[in-house]
mmCIF file of C-alpha atoms in Angstrom:
data_model
loop_
_atom_site.group_PDB
_atom_site.id
_atom_site.type_symbol
_atom_site.label_atom_id
_atom_site.label_comp_id
_atom_site.label_asym_id
_atom_site.label_seq_id
_atom_site.Cartn_x
_atom_site.Cartn_y
_atom_site.Cartn_z
ATOM 1 C CA MET A 20 80.638 -35.199 4.294
ATOM 2 C CA THR A 21 79.539 -37.968 5.665
ATOM 3 C CA ASP A 22 77.107 -37.687 9.246
ATOM 4 C CA PRO A 23 79.396 -39.376 12.519
ATOM 5 C CA GLU A 24 76.471 -40.562 13.822
ATOM 6 C CA LEU A 25 75.191 -42.189 10.947
ATOM 7 C CA MET A 26 75.058 -46.477 11.692
ATOM 8 C CA SER A 27 76.741 -48.473 9.062
ATOM 9 C CA ILE A 28 74.500 -51.736 6.907
ATOM 10 C CA GLY A 29 76.079 -53.543 10.058
ATOM 11 C CA VAL A 30 75.469 -52.196 13.073
ATOM 12 C CA PHE A 31 72.445 -51.101 11.889
ATOM 13 C CA ALA A 32 70.971 -54.720 10.905
ATOM 14 C CA LYS A 33 72.548 -55.811 14.778
ATOM 15 C CA LEU A 34 70.579 -53.537 16.347
ATOM 16 C CA ALA A 35 67.488 -53.809 14.137
ATOM 17 C CA GLY A 36 67.606 -57.561 13.224
ATOM 18 C CA LEU A 37 67.490 -57.974 10.338
ATOM 19 C CA THR A 38 69.902 -58.898 8.413
ATOM 20 C CA ALA A 39 72.794 -57.144 6.039
ATOM 21 C CA SER A 40 71.273 -58.914 3.054
ATOM 22 C CA ALA A 41 68.056 -57.804 3.766
ATOM 23 C CA LEU A 42 67.945 -54.545 4.567
ATOM 24 C CA ARG A 43 69.735 -53.940 0.850
ATOM 25 C CA PHE A 44 66.413 -55.324 -0.360
ATOM 26 C CA TYR A 45 63.905 -53.462 1.834
ATOM 27 C CA ASP A 46 66.254 -50.959 0.346
ATOM 28 C CA ASP A 47 65.932 -51.948 -3.488
ATOM 29 C CA ALA A 48 61.949 -52.578 -2.624
ATOM 30 C CA GLY A 49 61.615 -49.357 -1.449
ATOM 31 C CA LEU A 50 60.842 -50.339 2.270
ATOM 32 C CA LEU A 51 63.320 -49.037 4.027
ATOM 33 C CA PRO A 52 65.632 -46.560 2.234
ATOM 34 C CA PRO A 53 69.290 -45.906 4.073
ATOM 35 C CA GLU A 54 69.923 -41.986 5.568
ATOM 36 C CA GLN A 55 72.725 -41.785 2.926
ATOM 37 C CA VAL A 56 74.398 -43.183 1.043
ATOM 38 C CA ASP A 57 78.015 -42.741 1.312
ATOM 39 C CA PRO A 58 79.512 -40.785 -2.309
ATOM 40 C CA ILE A 59 82.629 -42.575 -2.237
ATOM 41 C CA THR A 60 82.723 -45.175 -0.623
ATOM 42 C CA GLY A 61 78.204 -46.220 -1.737
ATOM 43 C CA TYR A 62 78.272 -47.627 1.766
ATOM 44 C CA ARG A 63 74.874 -47.474 3.079
ATOM 45 C CA LEU A 64 73.815 -44.843 6.094
ATOM 46 C CA TYR A 65 71.321 -45.223 8.978
ATOM 47 C CA SER A 66 70.006 -43.318 11.464
ATOM 48 C CA GLU A 67 69.003 -44.307 15.014
ATOM 49 C CA SER A 68 65.500 -42.802 14.466
ATOM 50 C CA GLN A 69 65.033 -45.948 11.328
ATOM 51 C CA LEU A 70 64.657 -48.574 14.128
ATOM 52 C CA ALA A 71 61.004 -47.960 14.720
ATOM 53 C CA ARG A 72 60.347 -48.576 10.905
ATOM 54 C CA ALA A 73 62.710 -51.051 11.065
ATOM 55 C CA SER A 74 61.198 -53.239 13.889
ATOM 56 C CA GLN A 75 57.250 -52.999 12.040
ATOM 57 C CA LEU A 76 59.289 -54.276 8.470
ATOM 58 C CA ARG A 77 60.376 -57.529 10.431
ATOM 59 C CA GLN A 78 57.385 -58.067 12.394
ATOM 60 C CA LEU A 79 55.600 -57.643 9.213
ATOM 61 C CA ARG A 80 57.244 -60.027 7.706
ATOM 62 C CA ASP A 81 56.520 -62.682 10.421
ATOM 63 C CA ILE A 82 53.374 -62.433 9.949
ATOM 64 C CA GLY A 83 53.757 -62.941 6.137
ATOM 65 C CA MET A 84 52.748 -59.805 4.667
ATOM 66 C CA PRO A 85 53.733 -59.205 1.270
ATOM 67 C CA LEU A 86 56.239 -56.618 0.181
ATOM 68 C CA PRO A 87 53.173 -54.303 -1.633
ATOM 69 C CA THR A 88 50.588 -54.397 0.985
ATOM 70 C CA ILE A 89 53.634 -53.932 3.567
ATOM 71 C CA GLY A 90 53.766 -50.537 1.391
ATOM 72 C CA LYS A 91 50.490 -49.972 1.435
ATOM 73 C CA PHE A 92 50.567 -50.082 5.864
ATOM 74 C CA PHE A 93 53.757 -47.047 6.311
ATOM 75 C CA SER A 94 51.598 -44.667 3.884
ATOM 76 C CA ALA A 95 48.107 -45.679 5.874
ATOM 77 C CA GLY A 96 46.021 -44.211 8.418
ATOM 78 C CA THR A 97 46.421 -45.411 11.955
ATOM 79 C CA HIS A 98 42.692 -47.203 10.848
ATOM 80 C CA GLU A 99 43.632 -48.260 7.587
ATOM 81 C CA ALA A 100 47.211 -49.929 8.638
ATOM 82 C CA ALA A 101 45.572 -51.833 11.738
ATOM 83 C CA GLN A 102 42.557 -53.775 9.254
ATOM 84 C CA LEU A 103 46.181 -55.008 6.871
ATOM 85 C CA ILE A 104 47.199 -56.593 9.676
ATOM 86 C CA ASP A 105 43.665 -57.839 10.784
ATOM 87 C CA ASP A 106 42.678 -58.474 7.362
ATOM 88 C CA GLN A 107 46.917 -61.099 7.713
ATOM 89 C CA VAL A 108 46.214 -62.012 10.334
ATOM 90 C CA ALA A 109 42.857 -63.587 8.473
ATOM 91 C CA LYS A 110 44.894 -65.326 5.833
ATOM 92 C CA VAL A 111 47.042 -66.396 7.323
ATOM 93 C CA ALA A 112 44.799 -68.213 10.582
ATOM 94 C CA ALA A 113 42.815 -68.805 6.699
ATOM 95 C CA GLU A 114 45.339 -71.336 5.395
ATOM 96 C CA ALA A 115 46.736 -72.364 8.371
ATOM 97 C CA ALA A 116 43.192 -73.621 8.783
ATOM 98 C CA GLY A 117 43.214 -75.112 5.326
ATOM 99 C CA ILE A 118 46.527 -76.677 6.099
ATOM 100 C CA GLN A 119 45.282 -78.678 8.899
ATOM 101 C CA ARG A 120 42.437 -80.282 7.223
ATOM 102 C CA ALA A 121 44.362 -81.466 4.617
ATOM 103 C CA ALA A 122 46.670 -82.761 6.890
ATOM 104 C CA ALA A 123 44.177 -84.944 8.402
ATOM 105 C CA THR A 124 42.894 -86.253 5.417
ATOM 106 C CA LEU A 125 46.184 -87.495 4.396
ATOM 107 C CA LYS A 126 46.520 -88.617 7.738
ATOM 108 C CA ALA A 127 43.257 -90.302 7.563
ATOM 109 C CA SER A 128 43.485 -91.530 4.516
ATOM 110 C CA LEU A 129 47.165 -93.954 5.378
ATOM 111 C CA GLY A 130 47.366 -97.412 5.760
ATOM 112 C CA GLU A 131 43.037 -98.167 5.421
ATOM 113 C CA ALA A 132 43.681 -101.277 2.946
ATOM 114 C CA ASP A 133 40.256 -103.140 4.609
ATOM 115 C CA ARG A 134 37.522 -100.817 3.797
ATOM 116 C CA LEU A 135 33.746 -101.425 4.185
ATOM 117 C CA ASN A 136 31.198 -100.916 0.602
ATOM 118 C CA ILE A 137 28.563 -98.767 1.933
ATOM 119 C CA CYS A 138 26.660 -98.050 -0.686
ATOM 120 C CA THR A 139 26.335 -96.240 -4.989
ATOM 121 C CA LEU A 140 24.618 -92.029 -4.772
ATOM 122 C CA SER A 141 24.210 -89.841 -7.378
ATOM 123 C CA GLY A 142 27.012 -87.691 -7.174
ATOM 124 C CA PRO A 143 24.637 -84.081 -8.096
ATOM 125 C CA VAL A 144 22.552 -86.113 -5.894
ATOM 126 C CA LEU A 145 24.097 -85.889 -2.460
ATOM 127 C CA ALA A 146 26.035 -82.975 -3.001
ATOM 128 C CA ALA A 147 22.341 -81.190 -2.761
ATOM 129 C CA ALA A 148 21.893 -83.031 0.433
ATOM 130 C CA ILE A 149 24.774 -81.789 2.138
ATOM 131 C CA ASP A 150 24.209 -78.717 1.532
ATOM 132 C CA GLN A 151 21.022 -79.018 2.770
ATOM 133 C CA ILE A 152 22.788 -80.711 5.990
ATOM 134 C CA VAL A 153 25.887 -79.110 5.976
ATOM 135 C CA ALA A 154 23.539 -75.787 6.747
ATOM 136 C CA THR A 155 22.467 -76.994 10.025
ATOM 137 C CA THR A 156 26.518 -77.459 11.894
ATOM 138 C CA ILE A 157 28.113 -74.830 13.836
ATOM 139 C CA HIS A 158 31.332 -73.839 14.775
ATOM 140 C CA ASN A 159 32.154 -74.433 18.693
ATOM 141 C CA PRO A 160 35.134 -74.664 20.380
ATOM 142 C CA ASP A 161 34.069 -76.730 23.047
ATOM 143 C CA ILE A 162 31.298 -78.630 21.199
ATOM 144 C CA PRO A 163 33.444 -79.634 18.654
ATOM 145 C CA VAL A 164 30.820 -82.465 16.679
ATOM 146 C CA LEU A 165 27.957 -79.782 16.830
ATOM 147 C CA ASN A 166 30.363 -79.474 12.823
ATOM 148 C CA GLY A 167 29.933 -82.727 12.004
ATOM 149 C CA VAL A 168 27.113 -84.744 10.572
ATOM 150 C CA ARG A 169 25.726 -87.766 11.113
ATOM 151 C CA LEU A 170 25.547 -90.268 8.158
ATOM 152 C CA GLU A 171 23.889 -94.055 9.141
ATOM 153 C CA ALA A 172 23.934 -96.916 6.919
ATOM 154 C CA ASN A 173 20.674 -99.457 6.102
ATOM 155 C CA PRO A 174 19.309 -102.117 3.146
ATOM 156 C CA ASP A 175 17.012 -99.714 2.420
ATOM 157 C CA ALA A 176 18.224 -95.931 2.670
ATOM 158 C CA ILE A 177 20.762 -92.789 3.856
ATOM 159 C CA SER A 178 20.655 -90.339 6.508
ATOM 160 C CA LEU A 179 22.660 -87.685 6.988
ATOM 161 C CA THR A 180 21.945 -85.836 10.414
ATOM 162 C CA ALA A 181 22.767 -82.453 11.334
ATOM 163 C CA THR A 182 22.004 -80.085 14.447
ATOM 164 C CA ASP A 183 23.083 -76.763 15.695
ATOM 165 C CA ARG A 184 21.590 -77.210 19.486
ATOM 166 C CA TYR A 185 19.143 -74.754 17.764
ATOM 167 C CA ARG A 186 17.565 -76.806 14.550
ATOM 168 C CA LEU A 187 17.789 -80.427 13.963
ATOM 169 C CA ALA A 188 18.190 -81.389 10.025
ATOM 170 C CA THR A 189 17.791 -85.252 8.577
ATOM 171 C CA ARG A 190 17.633 -85.725 4.732
ATOM 172 C CA THR A 191 17.461 -89.447 3.794
ATOM 173 C CA LEU A 192 18.149 -90.953 0.247
ATOM 174 C CA VAL A 193 17.806 -94.156 -0.841
ATOM 175 C CA PRO A 194 20.363 -95.981 -2.860
ATOM 176 C CA SER A 195 19.688 -96.789 -6.673
ATOM 177 C CA GLN A 196 20.676 -100.929 -5.058
ATOM 178 C CA PRO A 197 20.720 -101.850 -1.217
ATOM 179 C CA SER A 198 23.262 -100.538 0.701
ATOM 180 C CA ALA A 199 25.112 -103.460 1.361
ATOM 181 C CA ALA A 200 25.932 -102.964 4.544
ATOM 182 C CA SER A 201 24.781 -101.726 7.722
ATOM 183 C CA TRP A 202 27.537 -98.680 8.984
ATOM 184 C CA ALA A 203 27.152 -95.293 10.765
ATOM 185 C CA GLY A 204 29.637 -92.448 12.012
ATOM 186 C CA THR A 205 29.511 -88.470 12.097
ATOM 187 C CA LEU A 206 32.489 -86.986 9.625
ATOM 188 C CA ALA A 207 34.424 -83.878 9.521
ATOM 189 C CA GLY A 208 31.101 -81.053 7.857
ATOM 190 C CA ASP A 209 34.158 -78.416 6.086
ATOM 191 C CA ASP A 210 35.131 -82.146 4.650
ATOM 192 C CA LEU A 211 31.569 -82.957 3.273
ATOM 193 C CA GLN A 212 31.767 -79.388 1.996
ATOM 194 C CA THR A 213 34.694 -79.366 0.375
ATOM 195 C CA ALA A 214 34.076 -82.899 -1.031
ATOM 196 C CA ALA A 215 30.982 -81.148 -2.224
ATOM 197 C CA SER A 216 31.967 -78.965 -5.157
ATOM 198 C CA ARG A 217 33.228 -83.135 -7.006
ATOM 199 C CA LEU A 218 30.384 -84.762 -6.037
ATOM 200 C CA ARG A 219 28.341 -82.042 -8.669
ATOM 201 C CA ARG A 220 30.717 -83.484 -11.317
ATOM 202 C CA THR A 221 30.342 -87.087 -10.505
ATOM 203 C CA PRO A 222 27.771 -88.982 -12.211
ATOM 204 C CA ILE A 223 27.739 -91.431 -9.878
ATOM 205 C CA VAL A 224 29.897 -92.303 -5.806
ATOM 206 C CA THR A 225 30.692 -95.320 -3.906
ATOM 207 C CA LEU A 226 31.083 -94.449 -0.480
ATOM 208 C CA GLU A 227 34.063 -96.762 1.781
ATOM 209 C CA ALA A 228 34.142 -96.898 4.951
ATOM 210 C CA SER A 229 36.921 -97.438 7.364
ATOM 211 C CA ALA A 230 38.407 -97.180 10.181
ATOM 212 C CA ARG A 231 38.880 -93.314 11.098
ATOM 213 C CA SER A 232 37.386 -92.045 7.545
ATOM 214 C CA LEU A 233 34.641 -92.768 5.234
ATOM 215 C CA GLY A 234 36.391 -92.370 1.314
ATOM 216 C CA LEU A 235 33.695 -90.867 -1.760
ATOM 217 C CA ARG A 236 35.462 -92.939 -4.575
ATOM 218 C CA MET A 237 33.889 -90.561 -8.216
ATOM 219 C CA ALA A 238 33.814 -92.226 -11.370
ATOM 220 C CA ASP A 239 36.973 -91.086 -11.785
ATOM 221 C CA THR A 240 38.022 -94.177 -9.710
ATOM 222 C CA THR A 241 39.757 -90.463 -7.863
ATOM 223 C CA VAL A 242 38.847 -90.914 -3.794
ATOM 224 C CA MET A 243 37.849 -88.043 -1.108
ATOM 225 C CA HIS A 244 38.301 -88.793 2.318
ATOM 226 C CA CYS A 245 36.047 -87.081 4.769
ATOM 227 C CA ARG A 246 37.675 -88.103 8.316
ATOM 228 C CA LEU A 247 35.321 -89.780 11.498
ATOM 229 C CA LEU A 248 35.198 -87.572 14.074
ATOM 230 C CA ALA A 249 35.917 -89.726 17.851
ATOM 231 C CA GLU A 250 32.634 -86.915 19.898
ATOM 232 C CA VAL A 251 29.805 -89.017 20.520
ATOM 233 C CA PHE A 252 26.513 -87.375 18.396
ATOM 234 C CA PRO A 253 23.923 -86.220 20.297
ATOM 235 C CA ASP A 254 21.291 -88.133 20.801
ATOM 236 C CA TYR A 255 18.422 -87.317 18.117
ATOM 237 C CA LYS A 256 17.005 -90.196 18.479
ATOM 238 C CA LEU A 257 15.485 -90.159 21.841
ATOM 239 C CA LEU A 258 14.954 -86.290 21.523
ATOM 240 C CA VAL A 259 12.486 -87.085 18.610
ATOM 241 C CA SER A 260 10.774 -89.829 20.552
ATOM 242 C CA SER A 261 10.523 -88.328 23.689
ATOM 243 C CA LEU A 262 8.808 -84.324 21.660
ATOM 244 C CA PRO A 263 5.063 -84.668 22.633
ATOM 245 C CA PRO A 264 2.271 -85.443 20.728
ATOM 246 C CA VAL A 265 1.342 -82.595 17.753
ATOM 247 C CA SER A 266 -1.323 -80.117 18.409
ATOM 248 C CA HIS A 267 -1.231 -78.220 14.810
ATOM 249 C CA ARG A 268 -0.580 -78.626 11.571
ATOM 250 C CA VAL A 269 -0.423 -75.594 8.722
ATOM 251 C CA THR A 270 0.417 -76.277 5.140
ATOM 252 C CA VAL A 271 1.400 -73.556 3.291
ATOM 253 C CA ASP A 272 3.257 -72.061 0.218
ATOM 254 C CA LYS A 273 7.101 -72.232 0.872
ATOM 255 C CA GLN A 274 7.195 -68.990 -1.326
ATOM 256 C CA ASN A 275 5.098 -67.064 0.482
ATOM 257 C CA VAL A 276 6.966 -68.301 3.657
ATOM 258 C CA LEU A 277 10.228 -66.798 1.977
ATOM 259 C CA LYS A 278 8.787 -64.326 0.381
ATOM 260 C CA ALA A 279 8.345 -62.996 3.657
ATOM 261 C CA LEU A 280 10.833 -62.822 5.325
ATOM 262 C CA GLU A 281 13.428 -61.826 2.972
ATOM 263 C CA GLN A 282 11.649 -58.285 2.245
ATOM 264 C CA GLN A 283 11.168 -57.149 5.876
ATOM 265 C CA ALA A 284 14.042 -59.960 7.594
ATOM 266 C CA PRO A 285 13.507 -59.485 10.949
ATOM 267 C CA GLU A 286 15.404 -60.457 13.944
ATOM 268 C CA ARG A 287 12.303 -62.101 14.768
ATOM 269 C CA ILE A 288 9.297 -63.609 13.311
ATOM 270 C CA GLY A 289 6.007 -64.846 14.778
ATOM 271 C CA LEU A 290 3.539 -67.525 13.234
ATOM 272 C CA ARG A 291 -0.439 -67.418 14.854
ATOM 273 C CA ILE A 292 -2.930 -69.959 13.846
ATOM 274 C CA ALA A 293 -6.076 -67.643 13.920
ATOM 275 C CA ALA A 294 -9.354 -69.433 12.519
ATOM 276 C CA GLY A 295 -7.849 -71.963 11.081
ATOM 277 C CA ARG A 296 -5.545 -69.115 8.963
ATOM 278 C CA PRO A 297 -2.047 -69.032 9.125
ATOM 279 C CA ILE A 298 -0.810 -65.571 9.728
ATOM 280 C CA LEU A 299 3.236 -64.175 9.877
ATOM 281 C CA LEU A 300 4.291 -61.346 12.783
ATOM 282 C CA LEU A 301 6.130 -59.424 11.530
ATOM 283 C CA PRO A 302 7.280 -55.829 12.866
ATOM 284 C CA ASP A 303 5.136 -53.581 10.606
ATOM 285 C CA CYS A 304 2.387 -56.003 9.644
ATOM 286 C CA ALA A 305 1.135 -59.060 9.372
ATOM 287 C CA VAL A 306 0.987 -61.507 6.448
ATOM 288 C CA GLU A 307 -1.524 -63.975 5.941
ATOM 289 C CA LEU A 308 0.270 -66.667 4.384
ATOM 290 C CA GLY A 309 -2.576 -68.492 2.468
ATOM 291 C CA GLY A 310 -2.394 -72.048 4.155
ATOM 292 C CA THR A 311 -4.612 -74.417 6.149
ATOM 293 C CA ALA A 312 -4.087 -74.601 9.789
ATOM 294 C CA SER A 313 -5.536 -77.287 12.290
ATOM 295 C CA GLY A 314 -5.956 -76.477 16.130
ATOM 296 C CA PRO A 315 -6.880 -74.313 18.228
ATOM 297 C CA ASP A 316 -5.695 -70.465 18.426
ATOM 298 C CA LEU A 317 -1.424 -70.631 19.036
ATOM 299 C CA THR A 318 1.507 -67.997 18.354
ATOM 300 C CA LEU A 319 5.206 -68.852 18.621
ATOM 301 C CA TRP A 320 8.224 -66.962 18.108
ATOM 302 C CA PHE A 321 11.537 -67.382 16.213
ATOM 303 C CA GLU A 322 14.280 -66.392 15.297
ATOM 304 C CA LEU A 323 15.653 -65.994 12.081
ATOM 305 C CA THR A 324 18.580 -66.620 11.610
ATOM 306 C CA THR A 325 16.997 -70.208 13.023
ATOM 307 C CA LEU A 326 13.758 -70.668 10.852
ATOM 308 C CA TYR A 327 14.979 -69.165 7.251
ATOM 309 C CA PRO A 328 17.763 -71.554 6.974
ATOM 310 C CA ALA A 329 15.432 -74.450 7.826
ATOM 311 C CA VAL A 330 12.721 -72.595 5.667
ATOM 312 C CA SER A 331 14.956 -71.920 2.344
ATOM 313 C CA HIS A 332 16.612 -75.565 2.177
ATOM 314 C CA ALA A 333 13.255 -77.611 2.331
ATOM 315 C CA LEU A 334 12.455 -79.516 -1.220
ATOM 316 C CA GLY A 335 9.553 -79.091 -2.418
ATOM 317 C CA LYS A 336 6.472 -76.658 -2.753
ATOM 318 C CA HIS A 337 4.708 -76.670 -0.155
ATOM 319 C CA LEU A 338 6.372 -76.547 3.351
ATOM 320 C CA MET A 339 4.118 -78.645 6.803
ATOM 321 C CA LEU A 340 4.856 -77.690 9.870
ATOM 322 C CA ASP A 341 3.903 -79.553 12.755
ATOM 323 C CA LEU A 342 3.211 -77.636 15.806
ATOM 324 C CA ARG A 343 3.905 -79.455 20.251
ATOM 325 C CA GLY A 344 3.529 -75.572 21.254
ATOM 326 C CA ALA A 345 4.423 -72.628 22.019
ATOM 327 C CA ASP A 346 7.823 -74.150 24.199
ATOM 328 C CA GLN A 347 8.513 -77.316 22.293
ATOM 329 C CA PRO A 348 10.437 -77.826 18.649
ATOM 330 C CA ALA A 349 8.918 -77.551 15.256
ATOM 331 C CA THR A 350 8.676 -79.759 12.820
ATOM 332 C CA ILE A 351 9.128 -78.446 9.333
ATOM 333 C CA ARG A 352 8.972 -80.331 6.231
ATOM 334 C CA SER A 353 8.275 -81.126 2.666
ATOM 335 C CA ALA A 354 4.565 -81.105 1.659
ATOM 336 C CA ASP A 355 5.409 -82.447 -1.871
ATOM 337 C CA ASP A 356 8.203 -85.122 -0.595
ATOM 338 C CA GLY A 357 9.170 -86.003 3.678
ATOM 339 C CA ASP A 358 12.722 -86.665 3.292
ATOM 340 C CA PHE A 359 13.750 -83.737 4.056
ATOM 341 C CA THR A 360 12.513 -82.819 7.945
ATOM 342 C CA THR A 361 13.949 -80.393 9.987
ATOM 343 C CA LEU A 362 13.497 -79.167 13.928
ATOM 344 C CA VAL A 363 13.282 -75.690 15.080
ATOM 345 C CA MET A 364 13.007 -74.060 18.719
ATOM 346 C CA PRO A 365 11.667 -71.231 19.167
ATOM 347 C CA CYS A 366 12.026 -68.611 21.657
ATOM 348 C CA LEU A 367 10.118 -65.643 23.948
ATOM 349 C CA ASN A 368 8.377 -63.673 22.437
ATOM 350 C CA PRO A 369 10.547 -60.208 22.123
ATOM 351 C CA ALA A 370 7.974 -58.775 23.908
ATOM 352 C CA TYR A 371 9.637 -60.029 26.936
#
């Protein structure tokens, strides 16, 4: 006999906030089978105790969780179930951010027939420069321009600049022909990073500026648009021009520095200049770098997250560090090729 306390699918659907067809679907999917099926009529009957599961199922579908994952959710423990929710939210957020970027790029390409042809560059070379510079950007909701890359073009060169307030990186490229016009704008770092994968596969790229975006025209004539940011980029030229004179100059082998940092990966690293020798101070040891150093004895400290990217992205085999004191920005550049330069802020001595 049918239990009189059980509800019909219609009544249960209203209480659960679902449709009868959805309940049939979830029954067939094995996620919410009815408490009982009438053997004569075949009607699905539900109990009040199933409402909690039905409510969870509806909410999981509201956040877009796939059916197979929902099945795992109902069989999981509390910790694993919470992790499944977090993973789904992260996935939806990433998809939403991608849609927003695509929509903004599409809007940037609308109604811009008048474009300024700036110059033509090697696609792979520009992609490599983007990789180096974008590493210095940061996502900061309060200062969104810190995710931007400042591109400045003049007849002789193209420069890309980014800063996260602790580093300032600049890469200069020389086009195959002089730039046709002077131009400057701050580009969305995410758009440039997305474009880099395409740039690596095109021998040449033409830069075309408009009021809302910079177009990157590939060899096959397709164009990728990088949005222009409205926020004012930090006045890095004023910062550079106001730096005190260089007091120490250090030249070292890049691989020696990277090897020491990668083997121990300390939170903070000291750089000591003693008797004309550069030495890295690590938690368990001091590493002689084997290079040269000028100036009186000096010790300064850096965060690993600030120093390592500046060193790893430097060009060439040798590094040149221009120091100005323990509390002043250090300039890191390639001794073999000076067209990539990074300013790195030191930090406090970890003993304090």
